[in-house]
């Protein structure tokens, strides 16, 4: 045996002893056998496009640590190709459970079939998927997260209840999320469902703001000008997330109008920034879409590894926050 | 009659003819199809209207295009500018401080360092990153697209690291002036562009700098033998491009009073390259026109704003944009014009030689 080989073996044994000692000493007799395998969860996050997403990431990371689950985390930077790459690498590494938040609804057929063939259960978090053929539900064990259609409905209901207008026309402009994403499609659907029952409420303009402040502001600037050119008055702004609303508020102020008064604003997510805007009287209401699903995700992961059956749809707990409660609620917000 | 013909020929053979024509057609389209497109009113002591929006929104792109023009003139390319925007925003926003504290219900602004220091630091960081690009390209000899690819990928990671993955909101009012303030009724950011453009134009046209850059773009080896310090100039143009990206980042970050490591300036490097190209500059290096690039940037922003104003459904906005860009690019191509318009030109008796000469 060469000197180098001896040295390497000595070193690796030393490292093993060291790590095992760190686990709590009691496990030292198992040094010859493989140690108890930690559950490995592969999670592919969309990116960090908003405070909401960051809170979501943090919740998952914190809960994984608390639950003693090894988390393989990958950031897709809003690109589906990156997510598919991440999922493929999880399959190659043979993780126990794969969880991901799909950036768009379609295009997952091939990679999910690979996961299925590798017998790795897949959990969808906060966004759902569609398959080009076959039933999407066959490819994931549970869909965990908010009900976006319900959020849209809540925004619509809040608006109709607050405006209290039965006959006067109400002109609404809408800032949509990323084109093709589940929250953008569902929040639009839910909101329009409520508007259908109230014929005087009308969406006069609708454009995507990509869920970002900069785009929300740019599009709102254009809305304000083209509405004016067409001789329409914008009564309400409905934004699919708080960040776009925050951007749009700046555009409204720069146009010399008072956000929250001249234009009623309702958005979704309930991030801290939205509460600050509500306290300043610039935002009227935000519909909660809780990102704190880390604990529920870890519980589901453990159940899956233990071979338990879990529900196909797990909904997170959420509320509606009008501006009146903002000051009281802000200190409790985690995101 | 002949005089008009000569003037017309001189105009059409000008490098700026096609960029200007593209801008003119986009604006003409709006004149007919977008209501109140050119309406300008005065609000809160400044001009307010769609055209002002276009100018204001185009400023980051114009700054990038100025830097990119010089880089491309040396036959290089800088695809890291979008990431540098994110870094510049992250540095300035996190140095100014993102805390809004409520003390007995009163809003208190907390700034960590004075604003000029934060701005200087942001510009210094991006210039240093530009120098890093320049070093890799001019001294190590890595191809420009590969060398700047490193920062394109890593840059957003660095920005996220600085912001700790959060969107940092800047509540400090004076900082918002850079992106939303007005001087003499015009957006302040426009004056930044004017200043940078003026200085750059002076440097490249009133000194030998512009000629050196063009010469390097056409033939770096011959330039070296003529005694031009090739690597020094290549190094400098990338550093300058970094500085321009830093300024653009400050404007973007200040405009929405927040720094978003992930989305600030996403894909804007492609728009910047497109602006340079729409401005009639060859990606092969050599002769360049700064003004052309500025017009190119304006064309891109005009198309975007037009799409919003027309209310094009969000699902197809990118298709519409790309079709318009393709048409403009085709019209600018001398080859394409020759094939399509040669028959028409023959009928009018315009000699084919003129078109051929431009090839």
XYZ file of C-alpha atoms in Angstrom:
694
model
C 0.000 0.000 0.000
C 1.400 3.321 -1.038
C 1.936 6.132 1.358
C -0.737 8.264 -0.335
C -3.429 5.612 -0.108
C -2.737 5.153 3.597
C -2.935 8.851 4.125
C -6.230 9.181 2.267
C -7.815 6.325 4.179
C -6.562 7.703 7.449
C -7.920 11.096 6.592
C -11.339 9.876 5.486
C -11.721 7.701 8.589
C -10.777 10.689 10.664
C -13.349 12.856 8.922
C -16.022 10.182 9.360
C -15.307 9.897 13.080
C -15.419 13.647 13.348
C -18.803 14.005 11.653
C -20.284 11.100 13.545
C -19.056 12.524 16.818
C -20.868 15.677 15.846
C -24.097 13.693 15.557
C -24.066 12.991 19.250
C -21.567 10.256 20.145
C -24.224 7.593 20.682
C -24.017 6.490 17.084
C -20.333 5.576 17.168
C -20.899 1.821 17.177
C -22.629 2.107 13.814
C -19.454 3.395 12.214
C -19.002 0.145 10.292
C -22.616 0.086 9.048
C -24.124 2.958 6.986
C -25.618 5.525 9.339
C -29.366 6.143 9.434
C -30.211 7.716 6.121
C -31.447 11.276 6.304
C -34.525 12.005 4.198
C -33.481 14.009 1.138
C -35.894 16.510 -0.371
C -35.091 18.134 -3.686
C -36.803 21.503 -4.052
C -36.784 23.632 -7.171
C -37.819 27.211 -6.469
C -38.942 29.591 -9.213
C -36.594 32.371 -8.182
C -36.781 35.332 -5.828
C -39.036 37.610 -7.832
C -40.831 39.058 -4.796
C -40.779 39.320 -1.008
C -43.456 36.641 -1.060
C -41.230 34.170 -2.858
C -38.334 34.930 -0.532
C -40.540 34.237 2.492
C -41.610 30.988 0.837
C -37.968 29.976 0.343
C -37.058 30.891 3.894
C -40.008 28.990 5.349
C -39.016 25.853 3.448
C -35.348 26.135 4.409
C -36.124 26.748 8.088
C -38.684 23.961 8.301
C -36.329 21.493 6.604
C -33.646 22.233 9.147
C -36.078 21.941 12.032
C -37.443 18.650 10.706
C -33.957 17.204 10.105
C -34.549 16.767 6.399
C -31.684 17.315 3.977
C -32.817 19.956 1.514
C -31.328 20.195 -1.956
C -32.372 23.665 -3.012
C -32.202 25.004 -6.542
C -33.126 28.470 -7.800
C -34.493 28.482 -11.375
C -34.349 32.277 -11.877
C -37.820 32.264 -13.518
C -36.809 29.878 -16.262
C -38.535 26.613 -16.989
C -35.424 25.137 -18.592
C -33.499 25.655 -15.350
C -36.283 23.975 -13.407
C -36.358 20.980 -15.692
C -32.570 20.709 -15.361
C -32.877 20.846 -11.576
C -35.577 18.156 -11.543
C -33.437 15.920 -13.763
C -30.463 16.297 -11.442
C -32.691 15.436 -8.452
C -33.765 12.269 -10.247
C -30.124 11.394 -10.956
C -29.171 11.957 -7.345
C -32.067 9.678 -6.330
C -33.586 12.035 -3.765
C -36.479 10.669 -1.684
C -39.026 13.324 -2.588
C -39.093 16.056 -5.228
C -41.021 19.256 -4.608
C -41.236 22.193 -6.969
C -43.125 25.329 -7.695
C -43.690 25.231 -11.467
C -42.872 28.535 -13.169
C -45.487 27.914 -15.897
C -48.383 25.462 -16.170
C -47.393 23.376 -19.176
C -44.365 21.565 -20.536
C -43.653 19.206 -17.643
C -44.695 15.940 -19.352
C -41.272 14.473 -20.099
C -39.508 15.278 -16.858
C -42.391 14.137 -14.652
C -42.563 10.865 -16.541
C -38.874 10.399 -15.762
C -39.563 11.031 -12.078
C -42.409 8.560 -12.166
C -40.217 5.944 -13.820
C -37.618 6.508 -11.085
C -40.424 6.061 -8.500
C -39.759 9.427 -6.855
C -42.925 11.079 -5.510
C -43.477 14.670 -6.680
C -45.122 17.427 -4.646
C -46.296 20.628 -6.331
C -46.146 23.732 -4.196
C -48.310 26.805 -4.710
C -48.772 26.423 -8.471
C -50.407 23.624 -10.430
C -49.634 22.076 -13.814
C -51.390 20.844 -16.933
C -50.383 17.880 -19.081
C -50.637 17.863 -22.858
C -51.958 14.312 -22.664
C -53.113 12.155 -19.798
C -54.183 13.147 -16.330
C -51.778 15.516 -14.551
C -52.864 14.110 -11.193
C -51.175 10.815 -11.999
C -47.813 12.528 -11.937
C -47.853 14.167 -8.529
C -48.886 12.985 -5.099
C -50.187 16.242 -3.758
C -50.655 19.853 -4.719
C -49.912 22.024 -1.742
C -50.659 25.716 -1.610
C -53.137 28.476 -2.001
C -56.302 28.375 -4.050
C -55.656 31.190 -6.531
C -59.170 31.178 -7.962
C -60.526 31.696 -4.450
C -58.087 34.597 -3.946
C -59.396 36.208 -7.123
C -62.948 35.728 -5.893
C -62.093 37.261 -2.519
C -60.574 40.296 -4.217
C -63.722 40.635 -6.325
C -66.034 40.206 -3.329
C -64.116 42.718 -1.249
C -64.346 45.218 -4.098
C -68.086 44.781 -4.666
C -68.799 44.972 -0.921
C -66.658 48.071 -0.428
C -67.681 50.059 -3.486
C -71.397 49.477 -2.801
C -72.353 50.530 -6.289
C -75.206 48.774 -8.027
C -75.743 50.842 -11.124
C -72.935 53.357 -11.650
C -70.303 51.955 -13.953
C -67.031 51.023 -12.265
C -63.967 50.983 -14.550
C -61.276 48.530 -13.529
C -57.743 48.161 -14.853
C -55.947 44.918 -14.244
C -52.220 44.210 -13.859
C -51.775 40.548 -14.670
C -48.997 38.313 -13.476
C -46.522 36.497 -15.720
C -48.325 35.309 -18.832
C -49.175 31.620 -18.621
C -48.516 31.242 -14.888
C -51.181 29.590 -12.740
C -51.696 32.525 -10.334
C -52.176 34.929 -13.239
C -54.740 32.698 -14.944
C -56.615 31.721 -11.764
C -56.664 35.137 -10.111
C -58.107 36.546 -13.308
C -60.706 33.759 -13.507
C -61.837 34.118 -9.875
C -62.059 37.897 -10.082
C -64.027 37.819 -13.322
C -66.431 35.266 -11.820
C -67.544 37.829 -9.254
C -67.655 40.653 -11.817
C -70.032 38.607 -13.968
C -72.634 38.838 -11.253
C -72.235 42.629 -11.198
C -72.686 43.944 -14.706
C -71.701 47.545 -13.873
C -68.128 46.481 -13.006
C -65.985 46.333 -16.101
C -62.318 45.596 -16.769
C -61.366 48.244 -19.319
C -57.652 47.469 -19.640
C -55.559 44.477 -18.807
C -51.851 43.900 -19.388
C -49.074 41.844 -17.834
C -46.733 43.420 -15.314
C -44.675 40.243 -14.832
C -45.237 40.377 -11.045
C -42.520 43.043 -10.725
C -42.571 46.628 -9.443
C -40.762 48.096 -12.443
C -43.127 46.552 -15.000
C -46.185 47.323 -12.848
C -45.182 50.964 -12.833
C -44.417 51.126 -16.542
C -47.729 49.515 -17.535
C -49.743 51.656 -15.134
C -48.180 54.804 -16.611
C -49.449 53.676 -19.974
C -52.912 52.746 -18.615
C -53.339 56.202 -17.108
C -52.488 57.915 -20.359
C -54.471 55.729 -22.712
C -57.539 55.793 -20.441
C -57.364 59.552 -20.489
C -57.031 59.613 -24.262
C -60.115 57.406 -24.548
C -62.006 59.609 -22.124
C -62.377 56.882 -19.485
C -61.953 57.282 -15.753
C -60.075 54.541 -13.923
C -61.929 53.787 -10.684
C -60.201 50.630 -9.556
C -56.839 48.924 -9.956
C -56.696 45.179 -9.459
C -53.130 43.843 -9.324
C -52.318 40.146 -9.248
C -49.615 40.782 -6.650
C -48.623 43.479 -4.166
C -45.337 44.394 -5.818
C -47.021 45.410 -9.069
C -49.507 47.457 -7.042
C -46.625 49.187 -5.223
C -45.049 50.061 -8.570
C -48.392 51.243 -9.946
C -48.970 53.444 -6.867
C -45.840 55.415 -7.808
C -47.130 55.841 -11.360
C -50.505 57.062 -10.063
C -48.814 59.570 -7.762
C -46.635 60.856 -10.574
C -49.790 61.402 -12.636
C -51.010 63.733 -9.889
C -53.725 61.404 -8.576
C -54.186 60.017 -5.092
C -53.793 56.239 -4.929
C -56.292 54.687 -2.544
C -58.687 57.610 -3.002
C -58.961 58.584 -6.655
C -58.252 55.024 -7.630
C -59.221 52.169 -5.315
C -56.464 49.561 -5.268
C -56.769 45.913 -4.332
C -53.960 43.390 -4.707
C -53.051 39.886 -3.607
C -50.285 38.341 -1.421
C -50.275 40.525 1.737
C -46.508 41.175 1.857
C -45.048 43.692 4.312
C -44.679 46.362 1.657
C -48.433 46.188 1.063
C -49.124 46.821 4.748
C -46.805 49.821 4.716
C -48.675 51.158 1.670
C -52.023 50.573 3.418
C -50.861 52.446 6.518
C -49.896 55.337 4.242
C -53.421 55.180 2.796
C -52.256 54.312 -0.681
C -53.559 50.761 -0.910
C -57.075 49.725 0.054
C -56.894 45.995 0.600
C -54.692 42.988 0.126
C -55.790 39.371 -0.049
C -53.495 37.002 1.791
C -51.666 34.299 -0.070
C -49.515 32.668 2.566
C -46.067 31.464 1.531
C -45.369 29.821 4.891
C -45.969 26.244 3.830
C -42.589 24.863 4.942
C -43.957 22.939 7.918
C -46.771 21.399 5.902
C -44.295 20.449 3.170
C -41.917 18.725 5.599
C -44.803 16.849 7.253
C -45.980 15.628 3.861
C -42.417 14.601 2.909
C -42.057 12.528 6.100
C -45.455 10.915 5.550
C -44.505 9.999 1.995
C -41.195 8.417 3.014
C -43.012 6.528 5.805
C -45.367 5.179 3.156
C -48.480 6.975 4.403
C -51.144 8.182 2.011
C -51.598 11.944 1.838
C -54.355 14.153 0.505
C -54.280 15.209 -3.119
C -54.928 18.860 -2.277
C -53.529 20.656 0.781
C -54.730 24.276 1.111
C -52.855 26.851 3.176
C -54.683 29.068 5.690
C -55.358 32.600 4.470
C -57.310 35.824 5.135
C -58.326 39.226 3.752
C -56.742 42.438 5.085
C -58.434 45.780 4.429
C -56.479 48.997 5.142
C -58.210 49.554 8.512
C -56.418 46.651 10.161
C -53.032 47.279 8.526
C -51.341 49.125 11.385
C -52.394 46.453 13.875
C -51.399 43.577 11.657
C -47.982 44.779 10.383
C -45.878 43.664 13.388
C -47.234 40.106 12.995
C -46.215 39.764 9.369
C -43.406 37.370 8.602
C -43.070 38.274 4.903
C -34.408 69.362 -59.302
C -30.932 67.968 -59.466
C -30.052 69.717 -56.240
C -32.914 68.031 -54.410
C -31.755 64.735 -55.836
C -28.251 65.243 -54.524
C -29.471 66.224 -51.069
C -31.782 63.218 -51.075
C -28.937 60.911 -52.058
C -26.707 62.335 -49.372
C -29.503 61.829 -46.841
C -30.270 58.239 -47.825
C -26.615 57.296 -47.841
C -26.175 58.718 -44.336
C -25.633 56.129 -41.628
C -28.469 57.617 -39.646
C -31.028 57.428 -42.445
C -32.462 53.990 -41.682
C -32.492 54.291 -37.880
C -34.270 57.613 -38.216
C -36.686 56.175 -40.764
C -37.524 53.314 -38.372
C -38.204 55.729 -35.534
C -40.235 57.917 -37.852
C -42.432 55.011 -38.977
C -43.093 53.823 -35.431
C -44.075 57.350 -34.430
C -46.125 57.821 -37.615
C -48.034 54.641 -36.807
C -48.813 56.035 -33.376
C -49.857 59.358 -34.865
C -52.651 57.591 -36.732
C -53.577 54.721 -34.437
C -52.883 55.824 -30.864
C -55.077 58.553 -29.531
C -53.338 61.488 -27.860
C -49.933 59.912 -28.391
C -48.216 63.244 -28.866
C -50.315 65.131 -26.336
C -48.090 66.790 -23.768
C -49.400 68.686 -20.785
C -47.802 70.266 -17.762
C -48.392 68.531 -14.467
C -46.770 69.509 -11.159
C -44.399 71.762 -13.086
C -43.092 69.161 -15.487
C -44.072 67.797 -18.888
C -46.366 64.801 -18.846
C -47.280 62.590 -21.766
C -46.604 59.387 -23.635
C -43.586 60.775 -25.496
C -42.028 61.925 -22.219
C -42.598 58.408 -20.867
C -40.764 56.932 -23.822
C -37.793 59.249 -23.284
C -37.769 58.556 -19.559
C -38.113 54.779 -19.906
C -35.476 54.619 -22.634
C -32.733 56.306 -20.559
C -31.261 53.126 -19.007
C -31.212 51.512 -22.427
C -29.623 54.584 -24.001
C -26.829 54.576 -21.402
C -26.176 50.893 -22.016
C -26.226 51.497 -25.763
C -23.541 54.193 -25.480
C -21.214 51.819 -23.635
C -22.148 48.901 -25.857
C -21.464 50.889 -29.052
C -17.831 51.395 -28.106
C -17.470 47.764 -27.054
C -18.997 46.539 -30.305
C -16.846 48.959 -32.297
C -13.785 47.039 -31.052
C -15.470 43.900 -32.392
C -16.327 42.827 -28.853
C -19.584 42.352 -26.994
C -20.628 42.821 -23.377
C -23.497 40.608 -22.258
C -22.953 41.214 -18.558
C -24.556 44.680 -18.419
C -27.954 43.395 -17.225
C -26.368 41.699 -14.230
C -24.274 44.778 -13.524
C -27.484 46.815 -13.363
C -28.738 44.460 -10.668
C -25.446 44.800 -8.772
C -25.422 48.586 -9.035
C -28.979 48.771 -7.694
C -28.209 46.305 -4.932
C -25.079 48.157 -3.807
C -26.675 51.604 -3.762
C -29.929 50.465 -2.148
C -28.288 48.423 0.563
C -25.794 51.185 1.363
C -28.478 53.836 1.639
C -30.401 51.478 3.849
C -33.767 49.885 3.429
C -35.201 50.499 6.845
C -38.380 52.398 7.559
C -38.812 52.534 11.277
C -41.840 53.642 13.188
C -40.943 55.547 16.321
C -44.139 56.387 18.239
C -46.074 56.173 15.010
C -43.783 58.635 13.233
C -41.958 57.492 10.134
C -38.215 57.758 10.513
C -35.798 57.323 7.664
C -32.603 55.496 8.335
C -29.654 55.951 5.999
C -26.513 53.984 6.587
C -24.167 56.141 4.537
C -24.660 59.508 2.806
C -26.263 59.185 -0.612
C -23.292 60.453 -2.709
C -21.092 57.802 -1.099
C -23.607 55.083 -1.970
C -23.864 56.283 -5.561
C -20.103 56.515 -5.889
C -19.705 53.025 -4.441
C -22.240 51.551 -6.878
C -20.511 53.148 -9.858
C -17.100 52.105 -8.565
C -18.209 48.485 -8.175
C -19.635 48.229 -11.697
C -16.604 49.989 -13.184
C -14.355 47.518 -11.398
C -16.462 44.670 -12.747
C -16.142 46.205 -16.209
C -12.367 46.314 -15.686
C -12.482 42.640 -14.738
C -14.193 41.948 -18.085
C -11.613 44.103 -19.833
C -8.751 42.317 -18.106
C -10.028 38.884 -19.120
C -10.449 40.008 -22.727
C -7.441 42.232 -23.333
C -4.760 40.529 -21.222
C -5.898 36.921 -20.800
C -7.273 36.765 -24.345
C -10.628 35.181 -23.579
C -13.283 35.782 -26.229
C -15.551 38.697 -25.244
C -18.808 36.735 -25.238
C -17.300 34.068 -22.979
C -15.570 36.499 -20.652
C -18.687 38.592 -20.098
C -20.841 35.468 -19.838
C -19.126 34.838 -16.503
C -20.581 38.000 -14.999
C -23.917 37.530 -16.773
C -24.361 34.323 -14.815
C -22.534 35.170 -11.607
C -23.653 38.808 -11.439
C -27.223 38.088 -10.390
C -25.867 35.782 -7.713
C -23.653 38.604 -6.432
C -26.616 40.997 -6.466
C -28.726 38.485 -4.528
C -25.901 38.040 -2.071
C -25.799 41.793 -1.428
C -29.576 42.082 -1.019
C -29.728 38.751 0.829
C -32.383 37.567 -1.593
C -34.788 40.332 -0.648
C -36.213 43.212 -2.643
C -34.739 46.205 -0.847
C -37.028 49.213 -0.696
C -35.421 52.643 -0.474
C -37.542 55.115 1.458
C -34.953 57.870 1.298
C -36.618 60.578 -0.824
C -33.571 62.305 -2.391
C -32.498 59.006 -3.951
C -35.759 58.814 -5.864
C -34.846 62.028 -7.679
C -32.398 60.223 -9.984
C -35.122 58.144 -11.588
C -38.245 60.227 -11.044
C -37.065 63.814 -10.652
C -37.488 66.586 -13.203
C -35.301 69.509 -14.216
C -36.736 72.211 -16.494
C -39.801 69.996 -16.911
C -37.809 67.085 -18.324
C -36.829 63.845 -16.586
C -33.544 64.189 -14.696
C -32.345 60.855 -16.088
C -32.414 62.406 -19.556
C -29.801 64.914 -18.431
C -27.575 62.078 -17.230
C -27.806 60.532 -20.688
C -27.123 63.910 -22.283
C -24.025 64.405 -20.154
C -22.628 60.923 -20.774
C -23.419 61.187 -24.476
C -21.802 64.619 -24.720
C -18.614 63.574 -22.975
C -18.348 60.342 -24.949
C -19.007 62.049 -28.247
C -16.371 64.658 -27.476
C -13.852 61.991 -26.494
C -14.325 59.863 -29.591
C -14.783 62.570 -32.196
C -12.621 65.443 -31.018
C -9.691 63.270 -30.009
C -8.084 60.334 -31.781
C -9.842 57.880 -29.454
C -12.697 57.149 -31.838
C -10.338 56.448 -34.687
C -8.219 54.143 -32.536
C -11.312 52.194 -31.492
C -12.517 51.870 -35.086
C -9.069 50.807 -36.195
C -8.905 48.117 -33.487
C -12.328 46.853 -34.551
C -11.278 46.558 -38.164
C -7.852 45.010 -37.637
C -6.318 44.725 -34.165
C -3.016 43.326 -35.421
C -2.446 46.076 -37.954
C -3.451 48.605 -35.287
C -0.840 47.192 -32.951
C 1.851 47.575 -35.585
C 0.810 51.178 -36.158
C 1.625 51.780 -32.534
C -1.832 51.759 -30.945
C -1.869 50.230 -27.477
C -4.649 47.795 -28.411
C -5.111 46.057 -25.085
C -5.280 49.366 -23.208
C -8.185 50.591 -25.346
C -10.030 47.272 -25.238
C -9.645 47.249 -21.451
C -10.988 50.813 -21.264
C -14.132 50.269 -23.351
C -15.258 47.410 -21.096
C -14.611 49.486 -17.992
C -16.637 52.283 -19.577
C -19.443 49.875 -20.426
C -19.457 48.849 -16.749
C -19.744 52.481 -15.690
C -22.679 53.025 -18.075
C -24.381 49.911 -16.701
C -23.857 51.246 -13.178
C -25.559 54.522 -14.086
C -28.422 52.663 -15.774
C -28.796 50.518 -12.655
C -29.055 53.606 -10.455
C -31.817 55.017 -12.669
C -33.797 51.759 -12.727
C -33.384 51.215 -8.994
C -34.287 54.799 -8.156
C -37.309 54.826 -10.463
C -39.136 52.157 -8.469
C -37.295 52.998 -5.209
C -36.278 49.410 -4.803
C -33.496 47.021 -5.747
C -34.554 43.683 -7.144
C -31.530 41.426 -7.577
C -33.393 38.961 -9.736
C -35.380 41.127 -12.110
C -33.651 44.493 -12.430
C -32.342 44.721 -15.974
C -33.276 41.154 -16.864
C -32.500 40.527 -20.590
C -31.723 44.224 -21.076
C -28.278 43.295 -22.481
C -30.063 41.875 -25.509
C -32.061 45.076 -25.946
C -28.817 47.058 -25.703
C -27.188 44.986 -28.432
C -30.347 45.359 -30.502
C -30.290 49.129 -29.980
C -26.714 49.316 -31.256
C -27.633 47.168 -34.217
C -30.818 49.093 -35.030
C -28.668 52.201 -34.914
C -26.946 51.019 -38.060
C -23.788 49.727 -36.384
C -22.177 46.534 -37.559
C -21.557 43.843 -34.938
C -18.345 43.219 -36.852
C -16.803 46.312 -35.328
C -15.221 49.251 -37.036
C -17.168 52.396 -37.873
C -19.769 53.304 -35.312
C -22.380 55.931 -34.605
C -23.279 56.816 -31.021
C -26.279 58.843 -32.103
C -27.529 55.886 -34.142
C -27.474 53.698 -31.042
C -29.461 56.279 -29.076
C -32.054 56.328 -31.848
C -32.068 52.525 -31.791
C -32.827 52.584 -28.056
C -35.660 55.039 -28.662
C -37.102 52.793 -31.379
C -37.160 49.810 -28.996
C -38.835 51.752 -26.192
C -41.326 53.324 -28.628
C -42.379 49.865 -29.784
C -42.856 48.688 -26.171
C -44.890 51.739 -25.218
C -46.940 51.493 -28.405
C -47.828 47.912 -27.547
C -49.091 48.985 -24.116
C -50.980 51.941 -25.528
C -52.681 49.821 -28.174
C -53.770 47.286 -25.587
C -52.211 44.316 -27.373
C -53.172 41.174 -25.402
C -50.291 40.208 -23.082
C -50.031 36.746 -24.620
C -48.834 38.073 -27.965
C -46.894 41.247 -27.097
C -43.524 39.567 -27.636
C -44.596 38.282 -31.050
C -45.725 41.736 -32.132
C -42.472 43.236 -30.892
C -40.342 40.697 -32.706
C -42.247 41.096 -35.984
C -41.679 44.857 -35.900
C -37.987 44.380 -35.118
C -37.612 41.866 -37.962
C -39.192 44.291 -40.426
C -36.886 47.096 -39.311
C -33.813 44.862 -39.540
C -34.787 43.690 -43.021
C -35.270 47.245 -44.209
C -31.833 48.167 -42.870
C -30.162 45.332 -44.710
C -28.723 46.599 -47.966
C -28.786 43.076 -49.378
C -32.485 42.681 -48.677
C -33.312 46.068 -50.138
C -31.358 45.260 -53.254
C -33.250 42.027 -53.863
C -36.691 43.461 -53.129
C -36.442 46.974 -54.435
C -34.065 46.591 -57.361
C -36.880 46.142 -59.889
C -38.629 49.178 -58.580
C -35.369 51.109 -58.670
C -34.675 50.097 -62.256
C -38.072 51.362 -63.313
C -37.349 54.674 -61.671
C -34.000 54.765 -63.423
C -31.930 54.849 -60.244
C -28.658 53.141 -61.058
C -28.099 49.851 -59.337
C -24.522 50.788 -58.660
C -25.533 52.950 -55.739
C -27.042 50.027 -53.914
C -24.176 47.778 -54.835
C -21.654 50.249 -53.549
C -23.192 50.091 -50.110
C -22.752 46.354 -49.756
